PDB file of C-alpha atoms in Angstrom:
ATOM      1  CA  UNK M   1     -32.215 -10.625   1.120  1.00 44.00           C
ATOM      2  CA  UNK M   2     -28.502 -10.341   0.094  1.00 48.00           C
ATOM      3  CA  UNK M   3     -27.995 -11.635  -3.156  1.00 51.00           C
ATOM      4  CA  UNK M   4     -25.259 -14.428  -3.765  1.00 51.00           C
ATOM      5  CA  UNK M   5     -22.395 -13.443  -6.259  1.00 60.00           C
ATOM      6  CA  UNK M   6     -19.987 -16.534  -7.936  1.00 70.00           C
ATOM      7  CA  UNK M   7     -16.427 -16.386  -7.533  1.00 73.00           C
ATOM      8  CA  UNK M   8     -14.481 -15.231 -10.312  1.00 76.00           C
ATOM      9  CA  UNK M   9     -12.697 -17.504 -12.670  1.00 80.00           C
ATOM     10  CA  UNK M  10      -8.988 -17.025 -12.375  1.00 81.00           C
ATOM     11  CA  UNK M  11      -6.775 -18.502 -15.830  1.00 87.00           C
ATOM     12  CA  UNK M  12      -3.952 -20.856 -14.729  1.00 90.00           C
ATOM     13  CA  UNK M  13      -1.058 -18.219 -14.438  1.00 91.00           C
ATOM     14  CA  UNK M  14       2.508 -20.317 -14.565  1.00 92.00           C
ATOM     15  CA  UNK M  15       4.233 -17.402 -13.664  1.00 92.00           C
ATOM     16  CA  UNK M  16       2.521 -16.774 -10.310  1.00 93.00           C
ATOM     17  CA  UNK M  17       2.822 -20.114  -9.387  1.00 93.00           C
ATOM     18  CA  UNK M  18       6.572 -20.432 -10.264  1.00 95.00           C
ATOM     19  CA  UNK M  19       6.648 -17.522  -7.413  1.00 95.00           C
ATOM     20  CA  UNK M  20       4.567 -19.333  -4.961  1.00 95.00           C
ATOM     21  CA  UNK M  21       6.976 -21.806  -4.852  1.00 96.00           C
ATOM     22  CA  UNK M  22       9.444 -19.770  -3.423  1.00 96.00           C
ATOM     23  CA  UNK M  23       9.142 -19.095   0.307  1.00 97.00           C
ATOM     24  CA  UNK M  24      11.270 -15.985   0.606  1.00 97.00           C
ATOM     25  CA  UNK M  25       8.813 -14.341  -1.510  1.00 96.00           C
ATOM     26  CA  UNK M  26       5.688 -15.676  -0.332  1.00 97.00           C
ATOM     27  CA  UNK M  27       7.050 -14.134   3.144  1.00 97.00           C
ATOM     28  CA  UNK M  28       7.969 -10.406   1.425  1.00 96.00           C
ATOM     29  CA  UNK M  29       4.601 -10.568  -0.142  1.00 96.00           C
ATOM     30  CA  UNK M  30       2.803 -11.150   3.157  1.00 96.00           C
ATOM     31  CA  UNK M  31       5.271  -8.481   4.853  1.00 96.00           C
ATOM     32  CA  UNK M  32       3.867  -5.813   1.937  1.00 96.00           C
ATOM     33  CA  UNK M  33       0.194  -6.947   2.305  1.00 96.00           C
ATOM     34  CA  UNK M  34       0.786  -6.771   6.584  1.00 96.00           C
ATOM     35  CA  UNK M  35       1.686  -3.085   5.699  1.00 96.00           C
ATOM     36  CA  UNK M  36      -1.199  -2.000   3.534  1.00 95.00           C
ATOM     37  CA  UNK M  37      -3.545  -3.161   6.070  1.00 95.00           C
ATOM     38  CA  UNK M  38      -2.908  -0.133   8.422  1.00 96.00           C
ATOM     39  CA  UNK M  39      -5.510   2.672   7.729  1.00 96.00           C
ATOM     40  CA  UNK M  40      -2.762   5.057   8.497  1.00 96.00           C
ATOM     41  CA  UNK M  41       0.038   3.584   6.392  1.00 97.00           C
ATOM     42  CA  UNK M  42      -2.930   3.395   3.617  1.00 97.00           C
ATOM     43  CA  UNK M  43      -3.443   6.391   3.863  1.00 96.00           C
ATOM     44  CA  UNK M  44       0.047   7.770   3.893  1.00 98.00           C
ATOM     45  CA  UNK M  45       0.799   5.420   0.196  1.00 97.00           C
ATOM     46  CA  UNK M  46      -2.617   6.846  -0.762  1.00 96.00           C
ATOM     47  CA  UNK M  47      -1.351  10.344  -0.854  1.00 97.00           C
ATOM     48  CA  UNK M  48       1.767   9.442  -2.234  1.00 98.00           C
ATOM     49  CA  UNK M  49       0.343   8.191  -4.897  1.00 96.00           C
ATOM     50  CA  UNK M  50      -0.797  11.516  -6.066  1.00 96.00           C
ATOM     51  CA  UNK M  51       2.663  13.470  -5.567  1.00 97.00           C
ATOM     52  CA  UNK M  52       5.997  13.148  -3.153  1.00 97.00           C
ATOM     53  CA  UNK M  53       5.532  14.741   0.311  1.00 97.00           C
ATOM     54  CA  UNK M  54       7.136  15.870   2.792  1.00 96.00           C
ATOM     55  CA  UNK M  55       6.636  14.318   6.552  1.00 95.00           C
ATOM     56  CA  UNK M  56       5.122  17.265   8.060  1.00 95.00           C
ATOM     57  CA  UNK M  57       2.798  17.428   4.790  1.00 97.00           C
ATOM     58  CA  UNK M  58       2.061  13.778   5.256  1.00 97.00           C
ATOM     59  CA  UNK M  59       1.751  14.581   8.879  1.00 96.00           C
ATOM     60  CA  UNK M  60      -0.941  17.305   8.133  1.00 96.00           C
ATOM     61  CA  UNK M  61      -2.695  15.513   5.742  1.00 96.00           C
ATOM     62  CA  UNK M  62      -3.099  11.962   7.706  1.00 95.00           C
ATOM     63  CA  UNK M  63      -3.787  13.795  11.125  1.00 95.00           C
ATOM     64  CA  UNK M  64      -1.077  11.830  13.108  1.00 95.00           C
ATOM     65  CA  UNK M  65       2.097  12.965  15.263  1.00 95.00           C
ATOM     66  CA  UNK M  66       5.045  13.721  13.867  1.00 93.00           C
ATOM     67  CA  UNK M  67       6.250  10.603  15.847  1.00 95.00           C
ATOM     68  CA  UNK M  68       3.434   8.548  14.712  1.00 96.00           C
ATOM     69  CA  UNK M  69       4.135   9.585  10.728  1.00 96.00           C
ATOM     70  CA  UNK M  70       7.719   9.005  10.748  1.00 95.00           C
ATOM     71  CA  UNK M  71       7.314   5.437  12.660  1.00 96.00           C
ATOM     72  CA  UNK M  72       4.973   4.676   9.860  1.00 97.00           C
ATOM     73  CA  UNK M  73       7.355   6.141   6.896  1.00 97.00           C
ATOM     74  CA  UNK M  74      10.160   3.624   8.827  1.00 97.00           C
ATOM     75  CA  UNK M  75       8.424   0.684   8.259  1.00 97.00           C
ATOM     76  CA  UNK M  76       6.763   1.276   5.010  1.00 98.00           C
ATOM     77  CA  UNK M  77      10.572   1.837   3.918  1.00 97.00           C
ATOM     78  CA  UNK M  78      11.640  -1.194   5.424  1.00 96.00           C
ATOM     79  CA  UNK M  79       9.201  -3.113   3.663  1.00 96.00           C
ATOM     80  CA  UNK M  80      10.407  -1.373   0.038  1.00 96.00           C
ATOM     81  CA  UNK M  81       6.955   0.566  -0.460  1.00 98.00           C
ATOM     82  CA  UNK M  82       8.547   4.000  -0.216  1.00 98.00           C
ATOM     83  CA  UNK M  83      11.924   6.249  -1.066  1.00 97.00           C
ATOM     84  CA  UNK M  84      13.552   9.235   1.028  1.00 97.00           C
ATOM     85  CA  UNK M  85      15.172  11.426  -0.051  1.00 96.00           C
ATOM     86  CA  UNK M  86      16.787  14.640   1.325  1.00 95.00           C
ATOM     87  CA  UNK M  87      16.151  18.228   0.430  1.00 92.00           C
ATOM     88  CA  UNK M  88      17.508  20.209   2.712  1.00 93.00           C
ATOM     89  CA  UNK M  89      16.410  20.072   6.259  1.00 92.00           C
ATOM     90  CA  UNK M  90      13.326  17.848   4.712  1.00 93.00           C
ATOM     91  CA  UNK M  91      12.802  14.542   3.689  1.00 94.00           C
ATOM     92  CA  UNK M  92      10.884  13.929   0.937  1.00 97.00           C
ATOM     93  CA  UNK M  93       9.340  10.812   0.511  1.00 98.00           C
ATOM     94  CA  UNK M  94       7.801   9.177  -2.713  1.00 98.00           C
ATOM     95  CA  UNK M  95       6.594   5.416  -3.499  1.00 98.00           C
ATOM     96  CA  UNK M  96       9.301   2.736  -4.182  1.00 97.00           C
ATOM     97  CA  UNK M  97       7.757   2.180  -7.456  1.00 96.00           C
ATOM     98  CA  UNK M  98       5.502   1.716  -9.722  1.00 96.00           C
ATOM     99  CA  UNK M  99       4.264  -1.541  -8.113  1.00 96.00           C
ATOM    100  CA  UNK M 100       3.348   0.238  -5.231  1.00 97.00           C
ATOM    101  CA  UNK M 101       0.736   2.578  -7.076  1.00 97.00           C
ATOM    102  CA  UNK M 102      -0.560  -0.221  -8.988  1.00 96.00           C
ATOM    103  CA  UNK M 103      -1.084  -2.584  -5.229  1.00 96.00           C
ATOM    104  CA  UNK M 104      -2.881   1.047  -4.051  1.00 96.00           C
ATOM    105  CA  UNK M 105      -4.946   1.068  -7.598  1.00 95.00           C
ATOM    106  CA  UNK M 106      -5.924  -2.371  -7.717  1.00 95.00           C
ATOM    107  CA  UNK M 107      -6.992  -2.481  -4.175  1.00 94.00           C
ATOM    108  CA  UNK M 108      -9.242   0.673  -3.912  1.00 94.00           C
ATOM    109  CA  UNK M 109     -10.927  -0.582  -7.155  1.00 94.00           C
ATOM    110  CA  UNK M 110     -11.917  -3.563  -5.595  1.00 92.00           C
ATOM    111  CA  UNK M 111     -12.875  -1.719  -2.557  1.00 93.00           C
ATOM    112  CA  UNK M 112     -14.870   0.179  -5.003  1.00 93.00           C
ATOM    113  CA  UNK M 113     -16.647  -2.484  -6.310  1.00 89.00           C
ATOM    114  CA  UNK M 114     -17.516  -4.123  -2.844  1.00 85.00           C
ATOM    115  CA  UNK M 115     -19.229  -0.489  -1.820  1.00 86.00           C
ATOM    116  CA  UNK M 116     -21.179  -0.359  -5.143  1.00 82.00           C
ATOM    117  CA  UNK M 117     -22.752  -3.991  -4.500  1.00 73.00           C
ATOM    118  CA  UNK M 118     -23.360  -3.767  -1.147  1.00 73.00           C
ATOM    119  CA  UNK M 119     -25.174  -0.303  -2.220  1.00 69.00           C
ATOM    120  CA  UNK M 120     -27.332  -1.559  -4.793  1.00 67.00           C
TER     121      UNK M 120
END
């Protein structure tokens, strides 16, 4: 029998709900979130959060064309998750910031926690 787990109390935060009141970046927020919920583009921020790559490295590491990676890379820059830069004949790319990193932390700790209960 699956045991039944309460929802967590959440504190009133004024600050979050100043931001929900603004549309623009209700719409961003759900543009970011509609990124991270590509296994791919996961796991391309995933290993970015570890070091800058490269897109072949990327490419390598996420097992997807070279087509396929740098479609990804486009629209993960268009959405302000990641920075390019040039070195050479490369482009190196990095996360925007540290908001990105923290979205990637947050997220695979709840994941975490999901796998542990369904586990026990």
């Amino acid at each position: 029998m699956q045991e039944v787990h309460e929802g967590h109390h959440v504190p009133k935060n004024p600050a979050i709900e100043a931001l929900l009141q603004n549309e623009d970046i209700v719409y961003e927020a759900t543009q970011i979130f509609d990124a991270l919920s590509d296994y791919t583009r996961f796991r391309i921020l995933s290993a970015l959060c570890v070091e800058s790559r490269s897109v072949s490295e990327l490419k390598d590491l996420c097992h997807v064309s070279q087509s396929g990676i740098s479609h990804q890379l486009r629209l993960l820059r268009d959405r302000g998750l990641v920075f390019a830069r040039r070195d050479g004949q490369r482009v190196i790319y990095s996360l925007a910031d540290e908001h990105v990193a923290t979205l990637m932390s947050v997220g695979l700790e709840h994941a975490a926690e999901a796998v542990s209960v369904e586990g026990e």
